[in-house]
Amino acid sequence: MTIEIAILFAILTGMAWLFFTEKLPVDLTAFAGLVVLVLARFIAPSEAFTGFASPAVITMLSIFFVSGALLYTGVADFVGRQVHRMIGGNETLLVVAIMLVAGGLSAFMNNIAATAVLLPAVASIAKKTGVSPSRLFIPLSFGAILGGTTTLVGTPPNILAADMLRERGLESFSLFDFAPLGLTLLLGGVLFMITFGKRLLPRRDISESAGPESDLAHTYRLEENLFSIRIPFGSALDGMTLRETKLGTALGVQVVSIIREGRRELAPSGSSTLLGGDRLVVQGKYADVQNLFRVQGVAIADAEPDDLSRAEGRVSGITARVRADSMFEGKTLRQLRFREKLGAVVIAIRRGGELIDTEPADVRLREGDELLAIGTLVQLEEVALQGGFEVARMGRSTFEDLRGHLFQMAIPEDSALEGETIANLGMSRLMGLTIAGIRRDGKTRLAVAPEEKLRAGDRLLVTGKPERIRSLLSLGGIEVDRNVTESLILSDEIGLVEATLAPRSMAAGKTLVDLDFHERFGLQVLALWREGKPIHSGLSRLRLRFGDALLIQGPWSRIRVFGRSGDFVTLSPQAQEPRRSKKAPFAVGALVLMVAFVVAGWQPIHVAAFTAATLVVLFGAITMEEAYRAVEWRAVFLVAAILPVGIAMERTGAAALLARTVTDIAGPYGPYAVLAGLVLLASALSQALDGAPAVVLLTPVALQVAEEMGISDRSVMMGVSLAASAAFMTPFSHKANLLVMGAGGYRVSDYLRVGTPLTILLLALLVVLVPVFFPFH
């Protein structure tokens, strides 16, 4: 191995690690890798951007346009609606029909689009037939993925394999060359799912599906978290807008309906005015609200660091900085059980120039963060001895950093808090506050034990933002009632729908506050489904993940606009925009023309696909804005930026080195063993990466192996391409799986359990059948 090859392998290993961990977006990783390869002179500047003009990229872009046209004209919807009409309620027949229909659509549509368009229809079928939706959604996505293997344009790995053969002057693949093997894989997948796979699929209660709104309310257990608040006449809230009352901040609830003199205002906006006698239907945790109301009557005043410095006993402060590569990095104090293990109380975290004093226990630590903690000298010495910290400062001078961040709460006589322990107060969980100490009988005590009971006259020294308590105190006397049903939050104009994150959603990793969700869409998120259970509280601060399902309330008109955002997919047919059914013949005609051009040999696939894409826009089957939204730009840029990697591998001799390694290990056992090795490698890479990078990385190796072994290059490339799509062991290998993950309430373990034996079966079929359709010699 030369130094040049070693450096290239190091770069590719770094890229693979970033692809797998997603420390950077995958398309940005490909861009960064391309820049490094150019600057390191593995690729000439004139070759760097050839991927963007590649026929493979043009074909992918065009197919996204055509897929969008089939979606917006209702062609795919029509096909989906026929399934229930023809099949009825038999689960086995439904699985067969759904997989074949999804596979048929994704032969010419992007598999994400095919899955998305069928998702509401399958959810509706599940409801009508009584079949658990979790028994149908995995077959839906698996069928769409396998259907993409049946044609040249069905999946990016196939497009890339054909294009890379053509670029090297070798015989490429035609539109239907993949059909014999692809159909075999699809039928094999169907047979697996209705036999062995049927026993592996999880089963969820039928109510847990995207069905009628009352069922959704029951699924998300809204009735357990709905209650009402009555505004008394003469209240300070009388005449204020909902935004001005800050009810959400004060009580941690969402107002979903205002009832006034028998009339309902559903999904009220922040500008809605409250009047005395109004009954507000709210969603939240009733017990938490009851707990919060106990704070009423306390007095709030500013406090100074001197109040801490005057504390009695051997109590002091410390500023501990998180070291580089510390074991604490990326974890929260709550996860580390910091107070339980060390006894000291962290009252704030300094990050850069900012002091974080709200819920410091739930902040993920970073290198350089400074923890401001108080405790006994023994406790602080324990902190100092922790290997992941370095002491920046120690002593009571640490308290000066809290100036402007400290206030006191005075407990009055006959307060509901009297006799309550600090642990049961829930100050941190409910209000984001940290109790630093207590002033009692003229003396100040710090780092008070959680079991300490409060007394009348106590003054709590607290860090954090007191706005929530001030908002609570301003509410005055309001009445709370649990006698509420979900019927009070629904009407003909106001709907309740379920939505999940789209596979390429920019909302992943962001909170609803980050997205400005309510103001942007005019909708409310009432609950979130994650890992098999609903979450009702703290939704605004929860970072969204792929696989989450959101329960959304709002006007149907806004829900339909929301469904076009591109970041979310609604799972209700009522939430979809009306289709342009009159334009359907143009979408179908463009697709047929593309197929005819390729089959007749009149034009290569990228020209035929581009012609079809132009026609669907020209005849109004899809607008340019809709077409741009239909393109999965990350996949396009990923493929365009990763293509030149193959040039670097061939030029440096890295491909030849890997080919010799494969040949030396598997060669003595014959061409079947070589094919098996390449197929296994392609599938393994695709479990962690995307199928497209796997094909780009392995194509130079596969072609070199074929040359050295004297076997057909089309044979090995067919195996590599299809194996890159046969990766079902995780939901992350295909975005269609991510799309159904939230709708079906699946866990990662479900994909591992169902996908592992399916992947093994499909790879075995490839090794046996590829030489049958594409002989080695």
PDB file of N, CA and C in Angstrom, residues 640-692:
ATOM      1  N   ALA A 640     -24.118  13.678  -6.630  1.00  0.00           N
ATOM      2  CA  ALA A 640     -23.268  14.519  -7.478  1.00  0.00           C
ATOM      3  C   ALA A 640     -21.890  14.731  -6.857  1.00  0.00           C
ATOM      4  N   ALA A 641     -21.850  14.903  -5.549  1.00  0.00           N
ATOM      5  CA  ALA A 641     -20.570  15.183  -4.887  1.00  0.00           C
ATOM      6  C   ALA A 641     -19.748  13.918  -4.643  1.00  0.00           C
ATOM      7  N   ILE A 642     -20.417  12.763  -4.556  1.00  0.00           N
ATOM      8  CA  ILE A 642     -19.697  11.532  -4.227  1.00  0.00           C
ATOM      9  C   ILE A 642     -19.157  10.825  -5.475  1.00  0.00           C
ATOM     10  N   LEU A 643     -19.712  11.138  -6.645  1.00  0.00           N
ATOM     11  CA  LEU A 643     -19.286  10.440  -7.874  1.00  0.00           C
ATOM     12  C   LEU A 643     -17.790  10.541  -8.146  1.00  0.00           C
ATOM     13  N   PRO A 644     -17.144  11.704  -7.967  1.00  0.00           N
ATOM     14  CA  PRO A 644     -15.705  11.776  -8.261  1.00  0.00           C
ATOM     15  C   PRO A 644     -14.835  10.907  -7.360  1.00  0.00           C
ATOM     16  N   VAL A 645     -15.393  10.374  -6.263  1.00  0.00           N
ATOM     17  CA  VAL A 645     -14.599   9.488  -5.403  1.00  0.00           C
ATOM     18  C   VAL A 645     -14.120   8.277  -6.193  1.00  0.00           C
ATOM     19  N   GLY A 646     -14.962   7.785  -7.105  1.00  0.00           N
ATOM     20  CA  GLY A 646     -14.564   6.636  -7.925  1.00  0.00           C
ATOM     21  C   GLY A 646     -13.337   6.930  -8.754  1.00  0.00           C
ATOM     22  N   ILE A 647     -13.237   8.176  -9.247  1.00  0.00           N
ATOM     23  CA  ILE A 647     -12.056   8.573 -10.030  1.00  0.00           C
ATOM     24  C   ILE A 647     -10.801   8.472  -9.164  1.00  0.00           C
ATOM     25  N   ALA A 648     -10.906   8.977  -7.926  1.00  0.00           N
ATOM     26  CA  ALA A 648      -9.751   8.961  -7.018  1.00  0.00           C
ATOM     27  C   ALA A 648      -9.334   7.537  -6.696  1.00  0.00           C
ATOM     28  N   MET A 649     -10.288   6.658  -6.500  1.00  0.00           N
ATOM     29  CA  MET A 649      -9.959   5.267  -6.155  1.00  0.00           C
ATOM     30  C   MET A 649      -9.246   4.567  -7.303  1.00  0.00           C
ATOM     31  N   GLU A 650      -9.668   4.821  -8.530  1.00  0.00           N
ATOM     32  CA  GLU A 650      -9.021   4.177  -9.673  1.00  0.00           C
ATOM     33  C   GLU A 650      -7.646   4.773  -9.934  1.00  0.00           C
ATOM     34  N   ARG A 651      -7.534   6.090  -9.835  1.00  0.00           N
ATOM     35  CA  ARG A 651      -6.281   6.763 -10.177  1.00  0.00           C
ATOM     36  C   ARG A 651      -5.158   6.420  -9.202  1.00  0.00           C
ATOM     37  N   THR A 652      -5.485   6.281  -7.918  1.00  0.00           N
ATOM     38  CA  THR A 652      -4.453   6.004  -6.904  1.00  0.00           C
ATOM     39  C   THR A 652      -4.079   4.530  -6.836  1.00  0.00           C
ATOM     40  N   GLY A 653      -4.882   3.690  -7.435  1.00  0.00           N
ATOM     41  CA  GLY A 653      -4.639   2.255  -7.331  1.00  0.00           C
ATOM     42  C   GLY A 653      -5.343   1.634  -6.140  1.00  0.00           C
ATOM     43  N   ALA A 654      -6.149   2.435  -5.405  1.00  0.00           N
ATOM     44  CA  ALA A 654      -6.860   1.906  -4.239  1.00  0.00           C
ATOM     45  C   ALA A 654      -7.862   0.843  -4.660  1.00  0.00           C
ATOM     46  N   ALA A 655      -8.544   1.059  -5.787  1.00  0.00           N
ATOM     47  CA  ALA A 655      -9.519   0.083  -6.266  1.00  0.00           C
ATOM     48  C   ALA A 655      -8.828  -1.233  -6.619  1.00  0.00           C
ATOM     49  N   ALA A 656      -7.673  -1.121  -7.271  1.00  0.00           N
ATOM     50  CA  ALA A 656      -6.936  -2.336  -7.645  1.00  0.00           C
ATOM     51  C   ALA A 656      -6.471  -3.095  -6.401  1.00  0.00           C
ATOM     52  N   LEU A 657      -6.039  -2.349  -5.361  1.00  0.00           N
ATOM     53  CA  LEU A 657      -5.584  -2.990  -4.121  1.00  0.00           C
ATOM     54  C   LEU A 657      -6.739  -3.745  -3.462  1.00  0.00           C
ATOM     55  N   LEU A 658      -7.896  -3.098  -3.359  1.00  0.00           N
ATOM     56  CA  LEU A 658      -9.046  -3.764  -2.744  1.00  0.00           C
ATOM     57  C   LEU A 658      -9.504  -4.949  -3.588  1.00  0.00           C
ATOM     58  N   ALA A 659      -9.423  -4.798  -4.907  1.00  0.00           N
ATOM     59  CA  ALA A 659      -9.826  -5.897  -5.794  1.00  0.00           C
ATOM     60  C   ALA A 659      -8.925  -7.104  -5.600  1.00  0.00           C
ATOM     61  N   ARG A 660      -7.617  -6.861  -5.482  1.00  0.00           N
ATOM     62  CA  ARG A 660      -6.680  -7.976  -5.264  1.00  0.00           C
ATOM     63  C   ARG A 660      -6.968  -8.662  -3.932  1.00  0.00           C
ATOM     64  N   THR A 661      -7.337  -7.859  -2.928  1.00  0.00           N
ATOM     65  CA  THR A 661      -7.652  -8.428  -1.610  1.00  0.00           C
ATOM     66  C   THR A 661      -8.871  -9.338  -1.707  1.00  0.00           C
ATOM     67  N   VAL A 662      -9.920  -8.856  -2.380  1.00  0.00           N
ATOM     68  CA  VAL A 662     -11.132  -9.667  -2.546  1.00  0.00           C
ATOM     69  C   VAL A 662     -10.815 -10.932  -3.340  1.00  0.00           C
ATOM     70  N   THR A 663     -10.033 -10.768  -4.403  1.00  0.00           N
ATOM     71  CA  THR A 663      -9.681 -11.913  -5.252  1.00  0.00           C
ATOM     72  C   THR A 663      -8.848 -12.935  -4.482  1.00  0.00           C
ATOM     73  N   ASP A 664      -7.880 -12.454  -3.697  1.00  0.00           N
ATOM     74  CA  ASP A 664      -7.024 -13.371  -2.929  1.00  0.00           C
ATOM     75  C   ASP A 664      -7.827 -14.153  -1.900  1.00  0.00           C
ATOM     76  N   ILE A 665      -8.831 -13.494  -1.280  1.00  0.00           N
ATOM     77  CA  ILE A 665      -9.605 -14.160  -0.222  1.00  0.00           C
ATOM     78  C   ILE A 665     -10.673 -15.075  -0.808  1.00  0.00           C
ATOM     79  N   ALA A 666     -11.461 -14.533  -1.763  1.00  0.00           N
ATOM     80  CA  ALA A 666     -12.608 -15.292  -2.269  1.00  0.00           C
ATOM     81  C   ALA A 666     -12.324 -15.988  -3.593  1.00  0.00           C
ATOM     82  N   GLY A 667     -11.311 -15.515  -4.325  1.00  0.00           N
ATOM     83  CA  GLY A 667     -11.024 -16.057  -5.651  1.00  0.00           C
ATOM     84  C   GLY A 667     -10.844 -17.563  -5.696  1.00  0.00           C
ATOM     85  N   PRO A 668     -10.069 -18.142  -4.764  1.00  0.00           N
ATOM     86  CA  PRO A 668      -9.855 -19.600  -4.822  1.00  0.00           C
ATOM     87  C   PRO A 668     -11.141 -20.408  -4.742  1.00  0.00           C
ATOM     88  N   TYR A 669     -12.220 -19.813  -4.224  1.00  0.00           N
ATOM     89  CA  TYR A 669     -13.487 -20.539  -4.073  1.00  0.00           C
ATOM     90  C   TYR A 669     -14.432 -20.322  -5.259  1.00  0.00           C
ATOM     91  N   GLY A 670     -13.967 -19.569  -6.258  1.00  0.00           N
ATOM     92  CA  GLY A 670     -14.747 -19.426  -7.466  1.00  0.00           C
ATOM     93  C   GLY A 670     -15.538 -18.135  -7.549  1.00  0.00           C
ATOM     94  N   PRO A 671     -16.142 -17.880  -8.703  1.00  0.00           N
ATOM     95  CA  PRO A 671     -16.849 -16.615  -8.929  1.00  0.00           C
ATOM     96  C   PRO A 671     -18.056 -16.416  -8.009  1.00  0.00           C
ATOM     97  N   TYR A 672     -18.726 -17.500  -7.596  1.00  0.00           N
ATOM     98  CA  TYR A 672     -19.863 -17.340  -6.678  1.00  0.00           C
ATOM     99  C   TYR A 672     -19.414 -16.742  -5.352  1.00  0.00           C
ATOM    100  N   ALA A 673     -18.258 -17.190  -4.874  1.00  0.00           N
ATOM    101  CA  ALA A 673     -17.733 -16.660  -3.610  1.00  0.00           C
ATOM    102  C   ALA A 673     -17.363 -15.190  -3.761  1.00  0.00           C
ATOM    103  N   VAL A 674     -16.776 -14.836  -4.902  1.00  0.00           N
ATOM    104  CA  VAL A 674     -16.426 -13.428  -5.153  1.00  0.00           C
ATOM    105  C   VAL A 674     -17.686 -12.571  -5.179  1.00  0.00           C
ATOM    106  N   LEU A 675     -18.716 -13.061  -5.916  1.00  0.00           N
ATOM    107  CA  LEU A 675     -19.980 -12.320  -5.969  1.00  0.00           C
ATOM    108  C   LEU A 675     -20.591 -12.196  -4.579  1.00  0.00           C
ATOM    109  N   ALA A 676     -20.547 -13.255  -3.798  1.00  0.00           N
ATOM    110  CA  ALA A 676     -21.099 -13.220  -2.439  1.00  0.00           C
ATOM    111  C   ALA A 676     -20.379 -12.178  -1.587  1.00  0.00           C
ATOM    112  N   GLY A 677     -19.053 -12.117  -1.731  1.00  0.00           N
ATOM    113  CA  GLY A 677     -18.291 -11.130  -0.964  1.00  0.00           C
ATOM    114  C   GLY A 677     -18.678  -9.707  -1.316  1.00  0.00           C
ATOM    115  N   LEU A 678     -18.807  -9.430  -2.621  1.00  0.00           N
ATOM    116  CA  LEU A 678     -19.188  -8.082  -3.061  1.00  0.00           C
ATOM    117  C   LEU A 678     -20.614  -7.733  -2.641  1.00  0.00           C
ATOM    118  N   VAL A 679     -21.507  -8.705  -2.734  1.00  0.00           N
ATOM    119  CA  VAL A 679     -22.910  -8.485  -2.358  1.00  0.00           C
ATOM    120  C   VAL A 679     -23.022  -8.194  -0.864  1.00  0.00           C
ATOM    121  N   LEU A 680     -22.325  -8.971  -0.063  1.00  0.00           N
ATOM    122  CA  LEU A 680     -22.346  -8.748   1.389  1.00  0.00           C
ATOM    123  C   LEU A 680     -21.773  -7.386   1.748  1.00  0.00           C
ATOM    124  N   LEU A 681     -20.694  -7.000   1.072  1.00  0.00           N
ATOM    125  CA  LEU A 681     -20.057  -5.712   1.345  1.00  0.00           C
ATOM    126  C   LEU A 681     -20.985  -4.567   0.962  1.00  0.00           C
ATOM    127  N   ALA A 682     -21.647  -4.681  -0.188  1.00  0.00           N
ATOM    128  CA  ALA A 682     -22.567  -3.624  -0.634  1.00  0.00           C
ATOM    129  C   ALA A 682     -23.729  -3.464   0.334  1.00  0.00           C
ATOM    130  N   SER A 683     -24.297  -4.579   0.790  1.00  0.00           N
ATOM    131  CA  SER A 683     -25.421  -4.511   1.724  1.00  0.00           C
ATOM    132  C   SER A 683     -24.982  -3.973   3.076  1.00  0.00           C
ATOM    133  N   ALA A 684     -23.801  -4.409   3.535  1.00  0.00           N
ATOM    134  CA  ALA A 684     -23.310  -3.944   4.841  1.00  0.00           C
ATOM    135  C   ALA A 684     -23.067  -2.440   4.828  1.00  0.00           C
ATOM    136  N   LEU A 685     -22.455  -1.930   3.744  1.00  0.00           N
ATOM    137  CA  LEU A 685     -22.229  -0.484   3.646  1.00  0.00           C
ATOM    138  C   LEU A 685     -23.550   0.278   3.609  1.00  0.00           C
ATOM    139  N   SER A 686     -24.543  -0.289   2.939  1.00  0.00           N
ATOM    140  CA  SER A 686     -25.827   0.402   2.794  1.00  0.00           C
ATOM    141  C   SER A 686     -26.630   0.401   4.084  1.00  0.00           C
ATOM    142  N   GLN A 687     -26.349  -0.535   5.014  1.00  0.00           N
ATOM    143  CA  GLN A 687     -27.052  -0.503   6.301  1.00  0.00           C
ATOM    144  C   GLN A 687     -26.682   0.766   7.065  1.00  0.00           C
ATOM    145  N   ALA A 688     -25.433   1.194   6.908  1.00  0.00           N
ATOM    146  CA  ALA A 688     -24.966   2.358   7.655  1.00  0.00           C
ATOM    147  C   ALA A 688     -24.958   3.623   6.802  1.00  0.00           C
ATOM    148  N   LEU A 689     -24.605   3.479   5.518  1.00  0.00           N
ATOM    149  CA  LEU A 689     -24.573   4.628   4.619  1.00  0.00           C
ATOM    150  C   LEU A 689     -25.839   4.629   3.782  1.00  0.00           C
ATOM    151  N   ASP A 690     -25.825   5.384   2.734  1.00  0.00           N
ATOM    152  CA  ASP A 690     -26.897   5.351   1.743  1.00  0.00           C
ATOM    153  C   ASP A 690     -26.484   4.370   0.653  1.00  0.00           C
ATOM    154  N   GLY A 691     -27.449   3.827  -0.092  1.00  0.00           N
ATOM    155  CA  GLY A 691     -27.111   2.892  -1.153  1.00  0.00           C
ATOM    156  C   GLY A 691     -26.253   3.513  -2.233  1.00  0.00           C
ATOM    157  N   ALA A 692     -26.467   4.817  -2.516  1.00  0.00           N
ATOM    158  CA  ALA A 692     -25.712   5.482  -3.590  1.00  0.00           C
ATOM    159  C   ALA A 692     -24.212   5.536  -3.291  1.00  0.00           C
TER     160      ALA A 692
END
